Short mmCIF file of C-alpha atoms and ligand atoms in Angstrom, two decimals:
data_model
loop_
_atom_site.label_atom_id
_atom_site.label_comp_id
_atom_site.label_asym_id
_atom_site.label_seq_id
_atom_site.Cartn_x
_atom_site.Cartn_y
_atom_site.Cartn_z
CA MET A 1 -43.66 -120.15 -77.23
CA GLU A 2 -40.98 -117.48 -77.55
CA PHE A 3 -41.55 -113.81 -76.70
CA ASN A 4 -39.47 -110.66 -77.28
CA ILE A 5 -39.58 -108.34 -74.30
CA ALA A 6 -38.20 -104.79 -74.24
CA LEU A 7 -36.73 -103.97 -70.83
CA LEU A 8 -36.67 -100.35 -69.68
CA LYS A 9 -34.84 -100.49 -66.37
CA GLY A 10 -34.72 -96.72 -65.88
CA ASP A 11 -33.31 -95.01 -62.80
CA GLY A 12 -32.96 -95.47 -59.03
CA ILE A 13 -34.23 -98.90 -57.95
CA GLY A 14 -35.39 -99.60 -61.55
CA PRO A 15 -32.48 -101.90 -62.52
CA GLU A 16 -32.73 -103.92 -59.26
CA ILE A 17 -36.47 -104.61 -59.49
CA VAL A 18 -36.44 -105.34 -63.24
CA GLU A 19 -33.64 -107.91 -62.74
CA SER A 20 -35.81 -109.60 -60.09
CA ALA A 21 -38.83 -109.72 -62.39
CA VAL A 22 -36.71 -111.15 -65.23
CA ALA A 23 -35.49 -113.99 -62.99
CA VAL A 24 -39.07 -114.79 -61.96
CA LEU A 25 -40.39 -114.58 -65.55
CA ASP A 26 -37.66 -116.92 -66.80
CA LYS A 27 -38.37 -119.55 -64.17
CA ALA A 28 -42.16 -119.35 -64.40
CA GLY A 29 -42.05 -119.31 -68.23
CA ALA A 30 -39.69 -122.29 -68.42
CA LYS A 31 -42.10 -124.38 -66.30
CA HIS A 32 -44.64 -123.98 -69.10
CA GLY A 33 -42.17 -124.30 -72.00
CA HIS A 34 -41.97 -120.57 -72.81
CA LYS A 35 -38.84 -118.55 -73.48
CA PHE A 36 -38.35 -114.80 -73.16
CA ASN A 37 -35.75 -112.88 -75.20
CA TYR A 38 -34.86 -109.53 -73.65
CA ASN A 39 -33.57 -106.34 -75.22
CA ALA A 40 -32.73 -103.51 -72.81
CA TYR A 41 -33.16 -99.85 -73.77
CA LEU A 42 -32.40 -96.59 -71.99
CA ILE A 43 -35.11 -94.38 -70.54
CA GLY A 44 -35.35 -91.50 -68.07
CA GLY A 45 -32.41 -89.84 -66.35
CA SER A 46 -29.94 -92.55 -67.36
CA ALA A 47 -30.98 -92.06 -71.00
CA TYR A 48 -30.55 -88.30 -70.64
CA ASP A 49 -27.03 -88.78 -69.22
CA ALA A 50 -26.03 -91.10 -72.07
CA THR A 51 -27.78 -89.44 -75.03
CA GLY A 52 -29.06 -86.00 -73.97
CA LYS A 53 -32.66 -87.24 -74.33
CA PRO A 54 -34.90 -88.94 -71.73
CA LEU A 55 -36.57 -90.99 -74.48
CA PRO A 56 -34.13 -91.82 -77.30
CA GLU A 57 -35.60 -92.86 -80.69
CA GLU A 58 -33.90 -96.25 -80.36
CA THR A 59 -35.93 -96.91 -77.20
CA VAL A 60 -39.21 -96.08 -78.93
CA ALA A 61 -38.32 -98.26 -81.93
CA GLY A 62 -37.24 -101.16 -79.68
CA CYS A 63 -40.49 -101.03 -77.71
CA LYS A 64 -42.60 -100.86 -80.88
CA ALA A 65 -40.85 -103.95 -82.22
CA ALA A 66 -41.30 -105.97 -79.00
CA ASP A 67 -44.19 -108.22 -77.96
CA SER A 68 -44.38 -106.28 -74.72
CA VAL A 69 -42.45 -103.83 -72.52
CA LEU A 70 -41.41 -104.13 -68.86
CA LEU A 71 -40.40 -100.89 -67.15
CA GLY A 72 -38.79 -100.22 -63.76
CA ALA A 73 -39.08 -96.53 -62.86
CA VAL A 74 -37.57 -93.21 -63.86
CA GLY A 75 -36.48 -90.00 -62.18
CA GLY A 76 -34.44 -88.79 -59.26
CA PRO A 77 -33.06 -85.62 -57.66
CA LYS A 78 -30.09 -85.59 -60.06
CA TRP A 79 -32.42 -84.60 -62.90
CA ASP A 80 -34.93 -82.44 -61.01
CA ALA A 81 -33.50 -79.14 -62.24
CA LEU A 82 -33.79 -80.07 -65.95
CA PRO A 83 -36.35 -78.15 -68.01
CA GLY A 84 -39.77 -79.84 -68.51
CA ASP A 85 -39.11 -81.50 -71.86
CA LEU A 86 -35.87 -83.11 -70.71
CA ARG A 87 -37.14 -84.42 -67.38
CA PRO A 88 -37.12 -88.22 -66.97
CA GLU A 89 -40.88 -88.30 -66.25
CA LYS A 90 -41.50 -86.77 -69.69
CA ALA A 91 -40.24 -90.05 -71.15
CA LEU A 92 -43.12 -91.93 -69.51
CA LEU A 93 -45.72 -89.72 -71.14
CA GLY A 94 -43.78 -90.00 -74.41
CA ILE A 95 -43.50 -93.78 -74.49
CA ARG A 96 -47.18 -94.24 -73.56
CA ALA A 97 -48.18 -91.88 -76.37
CA ALA A 98 -45.75 -93.48 -78.88
CA LEU A 99 -47.20 -96.93 -78.18
CA GLY A 100 -50.80 -95.60 -78.29
CA LEU A 101 -51.46 -96.77 -74.73
CA PHE A 102 -54.63 -95.11 -73.53
CA THR A 103 -55.59 -97.39 -70.64
CA ASN A 104 -53.86 -97.89 -67.33
CA LEU A 105 -55.06 -100.86 -65.30
CA ARG A 106 -54.11 -100.68 -61.64
CA PRO A 107 -55.31 -103.50 -59.43
CA ALA A 108 -55.31 -102.80 -55.68
CA LYS A 109 -56.14 -105.71 -53.45
CA LEU A 110 -55.66 -106.43 -49.82
CA TYR A 111 -53.48 -109.49 -49.23
CA PRO A 112 -54.83 -111.19 -46.09
CA ALA A 113 -51.18 -111.83 -45.06
CA LEU A 114 -50.53 -108.07 -45.15
CA LYS A 115 -53.68 -106.89 -43.44
CA ASP A 116 -51.68 -105.52 -40.51
CA GLU A 117 -49.73 -103.26 -42.89
CA SER A 118 -52.88 -101.43 -43.99
CA PRO A 119 -53.31 -98.05 -42.31
CA LEU A 120 -57.09 -98.61 -42.27
CA ARG A 121 -59.07 -99.52 -39.14
CA ALA A 122 -59.32 -103.25 -38.42
CA ASP A 123 -63.09 -103.39 -38.99
CA ILE A 124 -62.67 -101.87 -42.47
CA VAL A 125 -59.77 -104.17 -43.36
CA ALA A 126 -61.73 -107.19 -42.12
CA LYS A 127 -64.16 -106.74 -45.04
CA GLY A 128 -61.22 -106.99 -47.51
CA PHE A 129 -61.07 -105.27 -50.88
CA ASP A 130 -60.03 -106.10 -54.43
CA LEU A 131 -60.49 -103.30 -56.92
CA MET A 132 -59.34 -102.54 -60.44
CA MET A 133 -58.68 -98.92 -61.21
CA VAL A 134 -59.02 -98.11 -64.92
CA ARG A 135 -57.32 -94.80 -65.60
CA GLU A 136 -57.46 -92.93 -68.91
CA LEU A 137 -53.86 -92.32 -69.85
CA THR A 138 -53.37 -90.17 -72.91
CA GLY A 139 -55.93 -87.40 -72.56
CA GLY A 140 -57.07 -84.83 -70.04
CA ILE A 141 -55.14 -82.10 -68.32
CA TYR A 142 -51.71 -83.79 -68.62
CA PHE A 143 -51.94 -83.39 -72.39
CA GLY A 144 -54.13 -80.29 -72.78
CA GLU A 145 -53.05 -76.84 -73.80
CA ARG A 146 -50.85 -75.16 -71.20
CA GLY A 147 -48.83 -72.05 -70.83
CA ARG A 148 -47.94 -68.93 -68.94
CA ARG A 149 -49.31 -65.48 -69.59
CA GLU A 150 -50.04 -62.14 -68.02
CA GLY A 151 -53.43 -62.18 -66.31
CA LYS A 152 -55.57 -59.94 -64.15
CA TYR A 153 -53.25 -60.36 -61.15
CA GLY A 154 -49.95 -60.44 -63.08
CA ALA A 155 -48.08 -63.59 -64.15
CA GLU A 156 -50.23 -66.74 -64.26
CA ALA A 157 -50.12 -70.30 -65.60
CA TYR A 158 -52.86 -72.55 -66.97
CA ASP A 159 -53.47 -76.19 -67.94
CA THR A 160 -56.52 -77.48 -69.80
CA GLU A 161 -58.67 -80.56 -69.20
CA CYS A 162 -60.12 -81.73 -72.51
CA TYR A 163 -61.73 -85.09 -73.38
CA SER A 164 -63.28 -86.21 -76.64
CA VAL A 165 -66.29 -88.53 -76.84
CA MET A 166 -64.06 -91.09 -78.58
CA GLU A 167 -61.52 -91.08 -75.73
CA ILE A 168 -64.23 -91.50 -73.09
CA GLU A 169 -66.03 -94.24 -75.02
CA ARG A 170 -62.95 -96.39 -75.49
CA ILE A 171 -61.85 -96.19 -71.83
CA ALA A 172 -65.43 -96.86 -70.69
CA ARG A 173 -65.47 -100.01 -72.85
CA VAL A 174 -62.19 -101.25 -71.37
CA ALA A 175 -63.60 -100.75 -67.86
CA MET A 176 -66.87 -102.46 -68.70
CA ASP A 177 -65.18 -105.41 -70.45
CA SER A 178 -62.98 -105.80 -67.38
CA ALA A 179 -66.00 -105.66 -65.03
CA MET A 180 -67.73 -108.40 -67.05
CA LYS A 181 -64.88 -110.73 -65.97
CA ARG A 182 -65.08 -109.56 -62.36
CA ARG A 183 -67.96 -108.64 -60.04
CA LYS A 184 -69.95 -106.71 -62.70
CA ASN A 185 -69.85 -103.35 -60.99
CA VAL A 186 -68.39 -100.13 -62.42
CA ILE A 187 -68.10 -96.85 -60.58
CA SER A 188 -67.20 -93.92 -62.83
CA ILE A 189 -65.48 -91.06 -61.04
CA ASP A 190 -65.72 -87.45 -62.17
CA LYS A 191 -66.33 -83.91 -61.01
CA ALA A 192 -69.53 -83.37 -62.99
CA ASN A 193 -70.90 -80.85 -60.48
CA VAL A 194 -68.21 -78.39 -61.63
CA LEU A 195 -66.42 -79.44 -64.81
CA GLU A 196 -67.96 -79.49 -68.30
CA SER A 197 -65.45 -82.16 -69.36
CA SER A 198 -66.81 -84.33 -66.51
CA ARG A 199 -70.40 -83.79 -67.65
CA LEU A 200 -69.46 -85.11 -71.11
CA TRP A 201 -67.58 -87.98 -69.38
CA ARG A 202 -70.68 -88.94 -67.36
CA GLU A 203 -73.09 -88.72 -70.35
CA THR A 204 -70.79 -90.83 -72.50
CA VAL A 205 -70.13 -93.50 -69.85
CA HIS A 206 -73.87 -94.02 -69.42
CA ARG A 207 -74.44 -94.25 -73.16
CA VAL A 208 -71.78 -96.97 -73.40
CA ALA A 209 -73.27 -98.70 -70.32
CA LYS A 210 -76.46 -99.39 -72.31
CA GLU A 211 -74.37 -101.93 -74.28
CA TYR A 212 -73.68 -103.81 -71.02
CA PRO A 213 -77.06 -104.56 -69.40
CA ALA A 214 -75.44 -107.13 -67.07
CA LEU A 215 -73.41 -104.40 -65.34
CA THR A 216 -74.29 -101.94 -62.61
CA VAL A 217 -72.74 -98.60 -63.60
CA THR A 218 -72.91 -95.68 -61.19
CA ASP A 219 -71.13 -92.33 -60.71
CA MET A 220 -69.21 -90.87 -57.83
CA LEU A 221 -67.70 -87.41 -57.43
CA VAL A 222 -63.95 -87.49 -57.05
CA ASP A 223 -63.90 -85.81 -53.64
CA ASN A 224 -66.36 -88.39 -52.31
CA ALA A 225 -64.35 -91.19 -53.96
CA ALA A 226 -61.20 -90.07 -52.13
CA MET A 227 -63.17 -90.39 -48.89
CA GLN A 228 -64.96 -93.67 -49.75
CA LEU A 229 -61.65 -95.37 -50.59
CA VAL A 230 -60.57 -95.10 -46.96
CA LYS A 231 -64.05 -95.49 -45.43
CA ASN A 232 -65.43 -98.42 -47.39
CA PRO A 233 -63.05 -99.74 -50.08
CA SER A 234 -64.89 -103.08 -50.37
CA GLN A 235 -67.69 -101.30 -52.31
CA PHE A 236 -65.40 -100.85 -55.36
CA ASP A 237 -64.99 -103.45 -58.09
CA VAL A 238 -63.97 -101.59 -61.27
CA VAL A 239 -63.32 -97.86 -61.06
CA VAL A 240 -63.01 -95.83 -64.26
CA THR A 241 -61.70 -92.30 -64.26
CA SER A 242 -59.70 -89.62 -66.03
CA ASN A 243 -55.93 -89.30 -66.21
CA MET A 244 -55.37 -86.92 -63.29
CA PHE A 245 -58.08 -88.27 -60.97
CA GLY A 246 -56.77 -91.79 -61.66
CA ASP A 247 -53.21 -90.74 -60.94
CA ILE A 248 -54.18 -89.45 -57.50
CA LEU A 249 -56.75 -92.10 -56.53
CA SER A 250 -54.52 -95.00 -57.53
CA ASP A 251 -51.80 -93.77 -55.19
CA GLU A 252 -54.41 -93.55 -52.46
CA SER A 253 -55.57 -97.09 -53.20
CA SER A 254 -51.95 -98.25 -53.05
CA GLN A 255 -51.56 -96.88 -49.56
CA ILE A 256 -54.64 -98.65 -48.21
CA THR A 257 -53.16 -101.98 -49.34
CA GLY A 258 -50.18 -101.38 -47.05
CA SER A 259 -47.30 -100.77 -49.41
CA ILE A 260 -46.61 -98.94 -52.58
CA GLY A 261 -44.03 -101.68 -53.25
CA MET A 262 -46.84 -104.20 -53.96
CA LEU A 263 -48.84 -102.50 -56.72
CA ALA A 264 -48.53 -103.51 -60.35
CA SER A 265 -49.90 -101.78 -63.41
CA ALA A 266 -50.55 -102.37 -67.08
CA SER A 267 -50.88 -99.80 -69.82
CA LEU A 268 -52.73 -101.03 -72.88
CA GLY A 269 -53.74 -99.75 -76.29
CA GLU A 270 -55.66 -101.23 -79.21
CA GLY A 271 -53.12 -103.98 -79.93
CA LYS A 272 -51.56 -106.68 -77.76
CA CYS A 273 -48.31 -104.88 -76.87
CA GLY A 274 -48.54 -103.28 -73.44
CA LEU A 275 -46.28 -101.47 -71.01
CA TYR A 276 -46.04 -103.06 -67.57
CA GLU A 277 -44.60 -101.25 -64.57
CA PRO A 278 -44.88 -100.92 -60.82
CA ILE A 279 -46.87 -97.87 -59.77
CA HIS A 280 -44.13 -96.62 -57.47
CA GLY A 281 -41.29 -94.35 -58.52
CA SER A 282 -37.54 -94.82 -58.58
CA ALA A 283 -37.22 -94.57 -54.75
CA PRO A 284 -33.93 -92.65 -54.84
CA ASP A 285 -33.76 -92.84 -51.02
CA ILE A 286 -33.11 -96.62 -51.16
CA ALA A 287 -31.60 -96.98 -54.66
CA GLY A 288 -28.52 -99.17 -54.92
CA GLN A 289 -29.02 -100.56 -51.39
CA ASN A 290 -30.72 -103.84 -52.32
CA LYS A 291 -33.68 -102.85 -50.09
CA ALA A 292 -36.41 -102.40 -52.71
CA ASN A 293 -39.50 -104.56 -52.71
CA PRO A 294 -39.51 -106.25 -56.15
CA ILE A 295 -43.08 -107.60 -55.84
CA ALA A 296 -44.85 -104.76 -57.70
CA THR A 297 -42.57 -105.33 -60.70
CA ILE A 298 -42.90 -109.11 -60.46
CA LEU A 299 -46.71 -108.78 -60.38
CA SER A 300 -46.47 -106.37 -63.34
CA ALA A 301 -44.63 -109.12 -65.23
CA ALA A 302 -47.48 -111.49 -64.27
CA MET A 303 -50.00 -108.99 -65.70
CA MET A 304 -47.91 -108.90 -68.89
CA CYS A 305 -48.24 -112.69 -69.21
CA ARG A 306 -52.01 -112.39 -68.75
CA PHE A 307 -52.90 -109.31 -70.84
CA SER A 308 -50.25 -109.14 -73.61
CA LEU A 309 -48.73 -112.60 -74.01
CA ASP A 310 -51.88 -114.69 -73.41
CA ILE A 311 -50.11 -117.14 -71.11
CA PRO A 312 -52.37 -116.84 -68.05
CA ALA A 313 -51.03 -120.05 -66.48
CA VAL A 314 -47.64 -118.33 -66.07
CA ALA A 315 -49.35 -115.32 -64.48
CA ASP A 316 -51.27 -117.61 -62.12
CA ASP A 317 -48.03 -119.34 -61.05
CA ILE A 318 -46.23 -116.05 -60.38
CA GLU A 319 -49.16 -114.68 -58.36
CA ALA A 320 -49.44 -117.92 -56.39
CA ALA A 321 -45.70 -117.83 -55.60
CA VAL A 322 -46.00 -114.25 -54.30
CA ASP A 323 -49.00 -115.27 -52.17
CA ALA A 324 -47.11 -118.26 -50.79
CA VAL A 325 -44.06 -116.17 -49.81
CA LEU A 326 -46.20 -113.53 -48.11
CA ASN A 327 -48.27 -116.18 -46.33
CA ALA A 328 -45.03 -117.75 -45.07
CA GLY A 329 -44.28 -114.41 -43.38
CA TRP A 330 -41.41 -113.15 -45.59
CA ARG A 331 -41.26 -109.36 -45.93
CA THR A 332 -39.06 -106.65 -47.45
CA ALA A 333 -38.27 -103.58 -45.31
CA ASP A 334 -41.25 -101.56 -46.56
CA LEU A 335 -43.58 -104.35 -45.35
CA ALA A 336 -41.77 -105.34 -42.19
CA GLY A 337 -43.49 -102.55 -40.24
CA THR A 338 -45.44 -104.39 -37.58
CA SER A 339 -44.58 -108.04 -38.22
CA GLY A 340 -41.35 -108.17 -36.18
CA VAL A 341 -39.73 -110.32 -38.93
CA ALA A 342 -36.22 -109.29 -40.05
CA PRO A 343 -36.66 -107.74 -43.52
CA LEU A 344 -35.37 -109.48 -46.64
CA SER A 345 -33.30 -107.68 -49.24
CA CYS A 346 -34.55 -107.32 -52.81
CA THR A 347 -32.47 -110.30 -53.96
CA GLU A 348 -33.49 -112.44 -50.96
CA MET A 349 -37.18 -111.76 -51.64
CA THR A 350 -36.61 -112.70 -55.28
CA GLU A 351 -34.94 -115.96 -54.19
CA LYS A 352 -37.93 -116.81 -51.96
CA ILE A 353 -40.32 -116.27 -54.88
CA LEU A 354 -38.13 -118.39 -57.17
CA GLU A 355 -38.11 -121.15 -54.54
CA ALA A 356 -41.90 -120.97 -54.25
CA LEU A 357 -42.15 -121.34 -58.05
P1 LIG B 1 -41.38 -93.16 -54.94
O1 LIG B 1 -42.50 -94.09 -55.26
O2 LIG B 1 -40.15 -93.35 -55.71
O3 LIG B 1 -41.02 -93.31 -53.37
C1 LIG B 1 -41.94 -92.98 -52.34
C2 LIG B 1 -41.54 -93.76 -51.06
O4 LIG B 1 -41.88 -95.15 -51.25
C3 LIG B 1 -40.04 -93.73 -50.78
O5 LIG B 1 -39.83 -93.70 -49.38
C4 LIG B 1 -39.54 -95.04 -51.35
O6 LIG B 1 -38.38 -95.54 -50.72
C5 LIG B 1 -40.73 -95.97 -51.14
N1 LIG B 1 -40.79 -97.00 -52.17
C6 LIG B 1 -41.19 -96.84 -53.46
N2 LIG B 1 -41.07 -98.01 -54.12
C7 LIG B 1 -40.60 -98.90 -53.25
C8 LIG B 1 -40.25 -100.28 -53.35
N3 LIG B 1 -40.38 -100.99 -54.49
N4 LIG B 1 -39.79 -100.90 -52.25
C9 LIG B 1 -39.66 -100.24 -51.08
N5 LIG B 1 -39.95 -98.94 -50.93
C10 LIG B 1 -40.42 -98.28 -52.00
O7 LIG B 1 -41.94 -91.67 -55.10
P2 LIG B 1 -41.17 -90.28 -54.98
O8 LIG B 1 -40.15 -90.35 -53.90
O9 LIG B 1 -42.22 -89.27 -54.94
O10 LIG B 1 -40.43 -90.12 -56.37
C11 LIG B 1 -39.06 -90.47 -56.61
C12 LIG B 1 -38.76 -90.28 -58.08
O11 LIG B 1 -39.52 -91.21 -58.85
C13 LIG B 1 -39.13 -88.90 -58.60
O12 LIG B 1 -38.12 -88.48 -59.50
C14 LIG B 1 -40.44 -89.12 -59.31
O13 LIG B 1 -40.68 -88.19 -60.33
C15 LIG B 1 -40.25 -90.51 -59.86
N6 LIG B 1 -41.48 -91.25 -60.13
C16 LIG B 1 -41.43 -92.09 -61.18
C17 LIG B 1 -42.53 -92.90 -61.46
C18 LIG B 1 -42.43 -93.87 -62.59
O14 LIG B 1 -41.34 -94.12 -63.07
N7 LIG B 1 -43.52 -94.45 -63.02
C19 LIG B 1 -43.67 -92.84 -60.64
C20 LIG B 1 -43.66 -91.96 -59.55
C21 LIG B 1 -42.55 -91.19 -59.29
#
């Protein structure tokens, strides 16, 4: 089969890691007789420099026309002083909204080969973990009413957390469908002891859960969840939570795996087209130095094959090649921490994965 992929390389290490993922996709796809056609579009700071906008209309149109979208990362100190609407990160919110992507899937699993990289105690790591974080992406406080005003103590600012029943129901269904294909356990995370929006979240999740009698669906308060993720991560299978809680907890879950350079993500809507990206940022501190770990982007491309393109055999091959390279002891600088192995560059790591394929 032939697929049209929109590439959004973005800023910082974005172009390096997207090139790596493209090389891996091409080789893995060709093994199964598939061909990918790529169209690259500007996004983030580089788009602002070229067009005055972090998310040009051409980029939105190109992504809408594609079968799926692969993104590197956006942002960097060069654009930090820009006003809110022109900041590179605004483009991420914009493209997710334009494509109607309301779900973010973030797997976090411990690779046995990388267990020494995890900052967790050996007895906790020994139990392993493999969780899927399902984060609501287009609602909540990141999209609620905000502003500045004069308050009781002078100037103040406010942001609003707001969720509709419809938004909670559809994300709960995604989480529960995903759990049906995994270990049949969902933990919904909220702050229902304080927030009214969380009380509606909890009520709605449990109403939807009645449609899934095979699942165990329980609740956890977000402060406890932050603690449980480092104390006992093996208890989590599928985690479903709001936009902001998911943003924070998924970064925490990335750290317990050992490296932010390993974590992939998928953003999905009602249709097949999705946006696939590593969870890390543009790493301006190592940009242009060929030091970035491309694995998170390569695994994001694998997720794209599984969730949007329906070619799971290609995803399986890519994931197996990454496993093989890690098991053979190859590491990029972010992973080289305690192994004593000389770190590979971004292009060398890509070559190893291509060889394994
Ligand atoms: P970051 O994820 O870019 O970097 C944090 C640390 O992790 C840095 O030391 C970096 O070198 C390292 N790191 C990240 N990815 C790596 C990789 N693939 N290989 C090796 N090391 C890696 O987060 P930050 O420094 O807070 O943010 C930098 C910029 O990225 C900011 O402008 C921020 O707004 C933006 N950002 C973008 C996204 C996105 O595009 N989705 C996400 C987060 C942050």
